[in-house]
Amino acid sequence: MSTTTLPTQTVNIPGRFGAYGGRYVPETLMAALEELELAYAVAQADPAFHLELDSLLRDYAGRPTPLYFATRLTEELGGARIYLKREDLLHTGAHKINNCIGQGLLARRMGKKRIIAETGAGQHGVATATVCALFGMECVVYMGEEDMRRQELNVYRMRLLGAEVRGVNSGSRTLKDAINEAMRDWVTNVRTTHYLLGSVLGAHPYPTMVRDFHRVISKEMRGQILEKEGRLPNAVIACVGGGSNAIGAFYEFLGDENVRLIGVEAGGRGTTLGAHAVRFNGGGSPGVLQGTFSYVLQDEAGQIALTHSVSAGLDYASVGPEHAALHDSGRAEYVSASDADALDATVRLARTEGIIPALESAHAIAECLRVAPTLGRHEILVVNLSGRGDKDIGILSRELKLQGA
């Protein structure tokens, strides 16, 4: 492992967020990361890149997504006015498509014809496979076998779109292990292959680049709430696995100190190490995992701990380095919701608003259910509904055991 000094021509792209971030990778990947960093910097300065990106986000992905006032949920909870940012209505069913279109365009500019990716809940894998089909690129997606079992529908969708899904049976057979295998592939095929990383994780420039492709969420959210309410919300709530949807929802509000930013981690089924994925508030400690320095769940010997969440997309031992900096500075708050909380929130949202959220997003709804009744009726909460729950129907059926279902 090693660190690097940023090339002088791209110093405008931050490699660190306070103490966190950086570039801790094998020497064989340094040239690829520097190539990507430079390509991204050039693209950022090219109006034609933004014109094509904005066109695809609008006409292919379905942006802008609505900001929906949840009337019945607001009435039932009897407190703050609740809005839902409907990223679940995007093409492929989750916010992940924002980043995949952006990185797909970059890969094409770099002349890469083969794309690899990792996925936990499958939504990033589906979005990657979709973009590869759109651009005519070869696509290989690594996925832990436990996640393949939990997200069978998304595995089928990826294969239908033409992607090769490679199962990973090491470790806990979840997202961390899929990332390890994707990085091994990248080391071997770095000249021809772009690694389309799916969250604000990994070595620089990924955390910054992925965040930038998701900033559109909070840009739209800010304008929409000002139009509907004439003022900013009291709080924005989003679930946090790696943290891509949350940083996208938070970013344009970072300078608005009166807007609380609340990230919700996976509390799983208990506080014992291995039973949850809570990296903040005593769960994890600073360390290096998969190319970046951030909060990491590790045991007393410094080994990466196993994790658990009912939602595959939150089941990860580390978190994006910008979230680590926001946590330490106190600008964002990080709480957790248990598996039971998320399952209950899924039912509450389904039966009050007719919306079945992804289990990841249900963690954010769970925090909304807790906070909204404590606030006044003049206060406003916005929840980022990062994905839809079709992929989780099998889990919901097993876990909820609803009468008549």
Coordinates of C-alpha atoms in Angstrom, one line a residue:
M1 CA 0.0 0.0 0.0
S2 CA 1.2 3.5 -0.6
T3 CA 0.1 7.1 -0.8
T4 CA 0.7 9.7 -3.5
T5 CA 1.0 13.4 -4.1
L6 CA -1.6 14.8 -6.5
P7 CA -0.5 15.9 -9.9
T8 CA -0.2 19.7 -10.0
Q9 CA -2.7 20.0 -13.0
T10 CA -5.5 18.5 -10.9
V11 CA -5.1 20.0 -7.5
N12 CA -8.5 21.5 -7.8
I13 CA -10.0 18.1 -7.1
P14 CA -9.5 17.3 -3.4
G15 CA -8.0 14.0 -2.5
R16 CA -8.7 14.3 1.2
F17 CA -11.5 15.4 3.4
G18 CA -9.8 16.6 6.5
A19 CA -7.7 13.6 7.6
Y20 CA -9.7 11.1 5.5
G21 CA -9.6 9.9 1.9
G22 CA -6.3 9.6 0.0
R23 CA -5.0 6.9 -2.2
Y24 CA -3.9 3.6 -0.7
V25 CA -3.5 1.1 -3.5
P26 CA -0.9 -1.2 -5.2
E27 CA 1.6 0.6 -7.4
T28 CA 0.0 -1.2 -10.4
L29 CA -3.1 1.0 -10.1
M30 CA -1.4 4.3 -9.6
A31 CA -1.2 5.1 -13.3
A32 CA -4.9 4.2 -13.9
L33 CA -6.0 6.4 -11.0
E34 CA -3.9 9.3 -12.3
E35 CA -5.3 8.8 -15.8
L36 CA -8.9 8.8 -14.4
E37 CA -8.2 11.9 -12.3
L38 CA -6.9 13.8 -15.3
A39 CA -9.7 12.6 -17.6
Y40 CA -12.3 13.7 -15.0
A41 CA -10.7 17.1 -14.6
V42 CA -10.6 17.6 -18.4
A43 CA -14.3 16.5 -18.7
Q44 CA -15.3 18.8 -15.9
A45 CA -14.0 21.8 -17.9
D46 CA -15.6 20.6 -21.1
P47 CA -19.1 22.1 -21.8
A48 CA -19.8 19.3 -24.3
F49 CA -19.4 16.7 -21.5
H50 CA -21.9 18.4 -19.3
L51 CA -24.3 18.9 -22.2
E52 CA -24.3 15.2 -23.0
L53 CA -24.5 14.2 -19.3
D54 CA -27.4 16.6 -18.6
S55 CA -29.2 15.3 -21.7
L56 CA -28.9 11.7 -20.7
L57 CA -29.9 12.4 -17.1
R58 CA -33.0 14.2 -18.4
D59 CA -34.1 12.1 -21.4
Y60 CA -32.8 8.6 -20.5
A61 CA -32.7 8.5 -16.6
G62 CA -35.7 10.7 -16.0
R63 CA -34.5 13.7 -14.1
P64 CA -35.6 15.9 -12.4
T65 CA -37.2 13.5 -9.9
P66 CA -40.2 14.8 -8.1
L67 CA -40.2 16.2 -4.5
Y68 CA -43.4 14.6 -3.2
F69 CA -45.3 15.9 -0.1
A70 CA -46.3 12.8 1.9
T71 CA -49.7 13.9 3.0
R72 CA -51.0 10.9 4.8
L73 CA -47.7 10.1 6.5
T74 CA -47.5 13.7 7.7
E75 CA -51.0 13.5 9.1
E76 CA -50.4 10.1 10.8
L77 CA -47.3 11.2 12.6
G78 CA -48.7 14.6 13.6
G79 CA -45.5 16.6 13.5
A80 CA -43.2 18.0 10.8
R81 CA -44.3 18.3 7.1
I82 CA -42.6 15.3 5.3
Y83 CA -41.3 15.4 1.7
L84 CA -39.8 12.5 -0.2
K85 CA -37.2 13.0 -2.9
R86 CA -38.2 10.3 -5.4
E87 CA -34.9 8.9 -6.6
D88 CA -36.7 5.6 -6.7
L89 CA -38.5 6.8 -9.9
L90 CA -35.4 7.0 -11.9
H91 CA -34.7 4.5 -14.7
T92 CA -33.4 1.3 -13.1
G93 CA -35.1 2.2 -9.8
A94 CA -32.4 4.0 -7.8
H95 CA -30.1 7.0 -7.6
K96 CA -27.2 4.8 -8.8
I97 CA -27.9 5.6 -12.5
N98 CA -26.6 9.2 -12.0
N99 CA -23.1 8.1 -11.3
C100 CA -23.1 5.2 -13.8
I101 CA -24.0 7.5 -16.7
G102 CA -21.3 10.0 -15.7
Q103 CA -18.6 7.3 -15.3
G104 CA -19.8 5.6 -18.5
L105 CA -19.2 8.8 -20.5
L106 CA -15.8 9.2 -18.9
A107 CA -14.8 5.6 -19.8
R108 CA -15.9 6.2 -23.4
R109 CA -13.7 9.4 -23.5
M110 CA -10.8 7.3 -22.2
G111 CA -11.3 4.7 -24.9
K112 CA -12.1 1.9 -22.4
K113 CA -14.4 -0.7 -23.9
R114 CA -14.6 -3.1 -20.8
I115 CA -16.3 -2.1 -17.6
I116 CA -16.1 -3.9 -14.3
A117 CA -18.2 -3.1 -11.2
E118 CA -19.1 -4.4 -7.8
T119 CA -22.5 -4.4 -6.3
G120 CA -24.2 -5.2 -3.0
A121 CA -27.9 -4.6 -3.3
G122 CA -27.7 -5.1 -7.1
Q123 CA -28.9 -1.6 -7.9
H124 CA -25.4 -0.4 -8.9
G125 CA -24.9 -3.5 -10.9
V126 CA -28.1 -3.0 -12.8
A127 CA -27.3 0.6 -13.5
T128 CA -23.8 -0.4 -14.7
A129 CA -25.2 -3.1 -16.9
T130 CA -27.8 -0.7 -18.3
V131 CA -25.2 2.0 -19.2
C132 CA -22.9 -0.6 -20.7
A133 CA -25.7 -1.8 -22.9
L134 CA -26.5 1.8 -23.9
F135 CA -22.8 2.5 -24.8
G136 CA -22.1 -0.9 -26.3
M137 CA -19.4 -1.9 -23.7
E138 CA -18.5 -5.3 -22.2
C139 CA -19.7 -5.5 -18.6
V140 CA -18.5 -7.7 -15.7
V141 CA -20.2 -7.3 -12.3
Y142 CA -18.7 -8.9 -9.1
M143 CA -21.2 -9.7 -6.4
G144 CA -21.0 -11.7 -3.1
E145 CA -22.8 -14.9 -3.2
E146 CA -24.8 -14.0 -0.1
D147 CA -26.0 -10.8 -1.9
M148 CA -26.7 -12.8 -5.1
R149 CA -29.0 -15.0 -3.0
R150 CA -30.7 -11.9 -1.4
Q151 CA -31.0 -10.0 -4.6
E152 CA -31.9 -12.7 -7.1
L153 CA -34.1 -10.4 -9.2
N154 CA -31.3 -7.9 -9.8
V155 CA -28.9 -10.7 -10.7
Y156 CA -31.4 -11.7 -13.4
R157 CA -31.8 -8.1 -14.6
M158 CA -28.1 -7.7 -15.0
R159 CA -27.8 -10.9 -17.0
L160 CA -30.8 -9.9 -19.2
L161 CA -29.0 -6.6 -19.9
G162 CA -26.0 -8.6 -21.2
A163 CA -23.7 -8.4 -18.1
E164 CA -21.6 -11.2 -16.8
V165 CA -22.2 -11.6 -13.0
R166 CA -19.3 -13.2 -11.2
G167 CA -20.2 -14.6 -7.7
V168 CA -17.7 -14.1 -4.9
N169 CA -17.6 -16.8 -2.2
S170 CA -14.8 -15.4 0.1
G171 CA -15.3 -13.7 3.5
S172 CA -18.8 -12.8 4.3
R173 CA -19.7 -13.1 0.6
T174 CA -21.1 -9.5 0.6
L175 CA -20.0 -6.1 -0.8
K176 CA -16.5 -5.9 0.8
D177 CA -15.6 -9.2 -0.8
A178 CA -17.0 -8.1 -4.2
I179 CA -14.9 -4.9 -4.1
N180 CA -11.8 -7.0 -3.4
E181 CA -12.4 -9.2 -6.5
A182 CA -13.1 -6.2 -8.7
M183 CA -9.8 -4.6 -7.6
R184 CA -8.0 -7.8 -8.4
D185 CA -9.5 -7.8 -11.9
W186 CA -8.6 -4.1 -12.4
V187 CA -5.0 -4.7 -11.4
T188 CA -4.8 -7.5 -14.1
N189 CA -6.7 -5.6 -16.9
V190 CA -6.0 -2.0 -16.1
R191 CA -5.1 -1.0 -19.7
T192 CA -8.4 -1.9 -21.2
T193 CA -10.8 -1.7 -18.3
H194 CA -12.5 1.0 -16.3
Y195 CA -13.6 0.2 -12.8
L196 CA -17.0 1.8 -12.3
L197 CA -17.0 2.1 -8.6
G198 CA -20.5 2.5 -7.2
S199 CA -20.2 4.6 -4.1
V200 CA -18.2 7.5 -2.5
L201 CA -15.5 5.0 -1.5
G202 CA -12.1 3.9 -2.7
A203 CA -9.0 5.8 -3.7
H204 CA -9.0 9.3 -5.0
P205 CA -10.6 10.5 -7.3
Y206 CA -13.6 8.2 -6.7
P207 CA -15.1 9.8 -3.6
T208 CA -15.0 13.2 -5.2
M209 CA -16.1 12.1 -8.6
V210 CA -19.0 9.9 -7.5
R211 CA -20.2 12.7 -5.2
D212 CA -20.2 15.2 -8.0
F213 CA -22.3 12.9 -10.2
H214 CA -24.8 12.7 -7.3
R215 CA -24.9 16.4 -6.4
V216 CA -27.8 16.8 -8.8
I217 CA -30.0 15.2 -6.1
S218 CA -29.5 18.1 -3.6
K219 CA -29.4 20.7 -6.4
E220 CA -32.9 19.7 -7.4
M221 CA -34.1 19.2 -3.8
R222 CA -33.0 22.7 -2.8
G223 CA -34.8 24.4 -5.7
Q224 CA -37.9 22.3 -5.3
I225 CA -38.4 22.9 -1.6
L226 CA -37.9 26.6 -2.0
E227 CA -40.5 26.6 -4.8
K228 CA -43.0 24.6 -2.7
E229 CA -42.4 26.0 0.8
G230 CA -40.5 29.2 0.2
R231 CA -37.8 28.2 2.6
L232 CA -35.2 25.4 3.2
P233 CA -36.0 22.3 5.2
N234 CA -35.2 21.8 8.9
A235 CA -33.5 18.5 8.1
V236 CA -32.5 16.2 5.3
I237 CA -32.4 12.5 6.1
A238 CA -30.7 9.8 4.0
C239 CA -29.5 6.2 4.6
V240 CA -25.7 5.6 4.6
G241 CA -24.0 2.5 3.4
G242 CA -21.0 3.7 1.4
G243 CA -22.8 7.0 1.4
S244 CA -23.4 8.0 -2.2
N245 CA -27.1 8.9 -2.0
A246 CA -26.5 10.7 1.3
I247 CA -23.7 12.8 0.1
G248 CA -25.7 13.6 -3.0
A249 CA -28.6 14.7 -0.8
F250 CA -26.5 16.7 1.6
Y251 CA -24.0 18.5 -0.5
E252 CA -25.8 21.6 -1.6
F253 CA -26.9 22.2 2.0
L254 CA -23.5 22.0 3.6
G255 CA -23.3 25.8 3.8
D256 CA -26.8 26.1 5.3
E257 CA -26.0 25.6 9.0
N258 CA -29.7 25.7 10.0
V259 CA -30.4 22.6 7.9
R260 CA -29.7 19.4 9.9
L261 CA -28.1 16.6 7.8
I262 CA -28.9 13.2 9.2
G263 CA -27.3 10.0 7.9
V264 CA -28.8 6.7 9.0
E265 CA -26.6 3.6 9.3
A266 CA -27.6 0.0 9.5
G267 CA -28.1 -1.0 13.2
G268 CA -28.8 -4.6 12.1
R269 CA -29.9 -7.0 14.8
G270 CA -27.8 -5.9 17.7
T271 CA -24.7 -4.0 19.0
T272 CA -22.3 -7.0 18.9
L273 CA -19.5 -6.7 16.4
G274 CA -20.7 -8.6 13.3
A275 CA -24.4 -8.0 14.0
H276 CA -24.5 -4.5 12.5
A277 CA -22.9 -2.0 10.1
V278 CA -22.6 1.1 12.4
R279 CA -19.2 2.7 11.6
F280 CA -19.8 5.9 13.6
N281 CA -20.7 6.5 17.3
G282 CA -18.5 3.9 18.8
G283 CA -18.9 1.2 16.1
G284 CA -15.8 1.8 14.1
S285 CA -12.5 3.6 14.2
P286 CA -10.2 5.3 11.6
G287 CA -8.4 2.9 9.3
V288 CA -7.7 2.0 5.7
L289 CA -10.0 -0.2 3.7
Q290 CA -10.0 -0.7 -0.1
G291 CA -8.0 2.3 -1.0
T292 CA -9.2 5.0 1.3
F293 CA -8.7 6.2 5.0
S294 CA -12.0 6.4 6.8
Y295 CA -14.0 4.9 9.7
V296 CA -13.8 1.1 9.5
L297 CA -15.3 -1.7 11.6
Q298 CA -12.4 -3.8 12.8
D299 CA -11.8 -6.2 15.6
E300 CA -9.2 -5.9 18.5
A301 CA -6.5 -7.3 16.2
G302 CA -7.2 -4.7 13.5
Q303 CA -8.8 -7.2 11.2
I304 CA -11.9 -6.1 9.2
A305 CA -15.0 -7.2 11.0
L306 CA -17.9 -9.0 9.5
T307 CA -21.1 -7.0 9.2
H308 CA -24.8 -7.6 9.0
S309 CA -27.8 -5.7 7.7
V310 CA -31.2 -6.8 6.3
S311 CA -30.4 -4.4 3.4
A312 CA -27.5 -5.6 1.2
G313 CA -26.7 -2.0 0.2
L314 CA -25.8 -0.9 3.8
D315 CA -23.9 -4.1 4.7
Y316 CA -20.4 -2.7 4.5
A317 CA -17.5 -2.3 7.0
S318 CA -16.4 1.2 6.0
V319 CA -18.0 4.5 4.8
G320 CA -17.1 7.3 2.4
P321 CA -14.3 9.5 3.7
E322 CA -16.3 12.8 3.2
H323 CA -18.9 11.4 5.7
A324 CA -16.1 10.7 8.1
A325 CA -15.0 14.3 7.9
L326 CA -18.6 15.6 8.2
H327 CA -19.0 13.3 11.3
D328 CA -15.9 14.6 13.0
S329 CA -16.8 18.3 12.3
G330 CA -20.3 17.8 13.6
R331 CA -21.8 19.2 10.4
A332 CA -23.7 16.0 9.8
E333 CA -25.3 13.7 12.4
Y334 CA -25.2 9.9 12.1
V335 CA -27.7 7.6 13.8
S336 CA -28.8 4.0 13.2
A337 CA -31.9 2.1 12.6
S338 CA -32.3 -1.6 13.2
D339 CA -33.5 -4.3 10.8
A340 CA -36.8 -4.3 12.7
D341 CA -37.1 -0.5 12.4
A342 CA -36.5 -0.7 8.7
L343 CA -39.0 -3.4 8.2
D344 CA -41.6 -1.5 10.2
A345 CA -40.9 1.7 8.2
T346 CA -41.4 -0.2 4.9
V347 CA -44.9 -1.3 6.0
R348 CA -45.7 2.2 7.3
L349 CA -44.7 3.9 4.1
A350 CA -46.4 1.3 1.9
R351 CA -49.7 1.6 3.7
T352 CA -49.8 5.4 4.1
E353 CA -48.4 6.5 0.8
G354 CA -48.6 3.5 -1.5
I355 CA -44.8 3.5 -1.9
I356 CA -42.6 0.4 -1.2
P357 CA -39.1 1.7 -0.5
A358 CA -35.9 -0.2 -0.9
L359 CA -34.8 -1.6 2.4
E360 CA -31.8 0.8 2.3
S361 CA -34.2 3.8 2.0
A362 CA -36.4 2.3 4.7
H363 CA -33.7 3.1 7.2
A364 CA -34.0 6.8 6.4
I365 CA -37.8 6.5 6.7
A366 CA -37.4 4.8 10.1
E367 CA -35.5 7.9 11.4
C368 CA -38.2 10.1 9.9
L369 CA -40.8 8.2 11.8
R370 CA -38.8 8.8 15.0
V371 CA -38.0 12.5 14.4
A372 CA -41.2 13.9 12.8
P373 CA -43.5 13.6 15.8
T374 CA -41.0 15.5 17.9
L375 CA -41.1 18.6 15.6
G376 CA -43.7 21.3 15.1
R377 CA -46.2 21.3 12.2
H378 CA -44.4 24.3 10.7
E379 CA -41.1 22.3 10.4
I380 CA -40.0 20.4 7.3
L381 CA -38.2 17.1 6.8
V382 CA -37.0 15.9 3.4
V383 CA -36.2 12.2 3.1
N384 CA -34.1 11.0 0.2
L385 CA -35.9 7.9 -1.1
S386 CA -32.9 6.4 -2.8
G387 CA -34.4 3.3 -4.4
R388 CA -37.6 1.3 -4.8
G389 CA -38.3 -2.0 -3.0
D390 CA -39.1 -4.4 -5.9
K391 CA -35.7 -6.1 -5.4
D392 CA -36.5 -6.7 -1.7
I393 CA -39.9 -8.4 -2.1
G394 CA -38.4 -11.9 -1.3
I395 CA -36.8 -10.6 1.9
L396 CA -39.9 -8.7 2.9
S397 CA -42.0 -11.8 2.3
R398 CA -39.7 -14.0 4.5
E399 CA -39.2 -11.4 7.3
L400 CA -42.7 -9.9 7.6
K401 CA -44.9 -13.0 7.3
L402 CA -48.0 -10.8 6.7
Q403 CA -51.4 -12.3 7.2
G404 CA -53.0 -13.1 3.8
A405 CA -49.7 -12.5 1.9

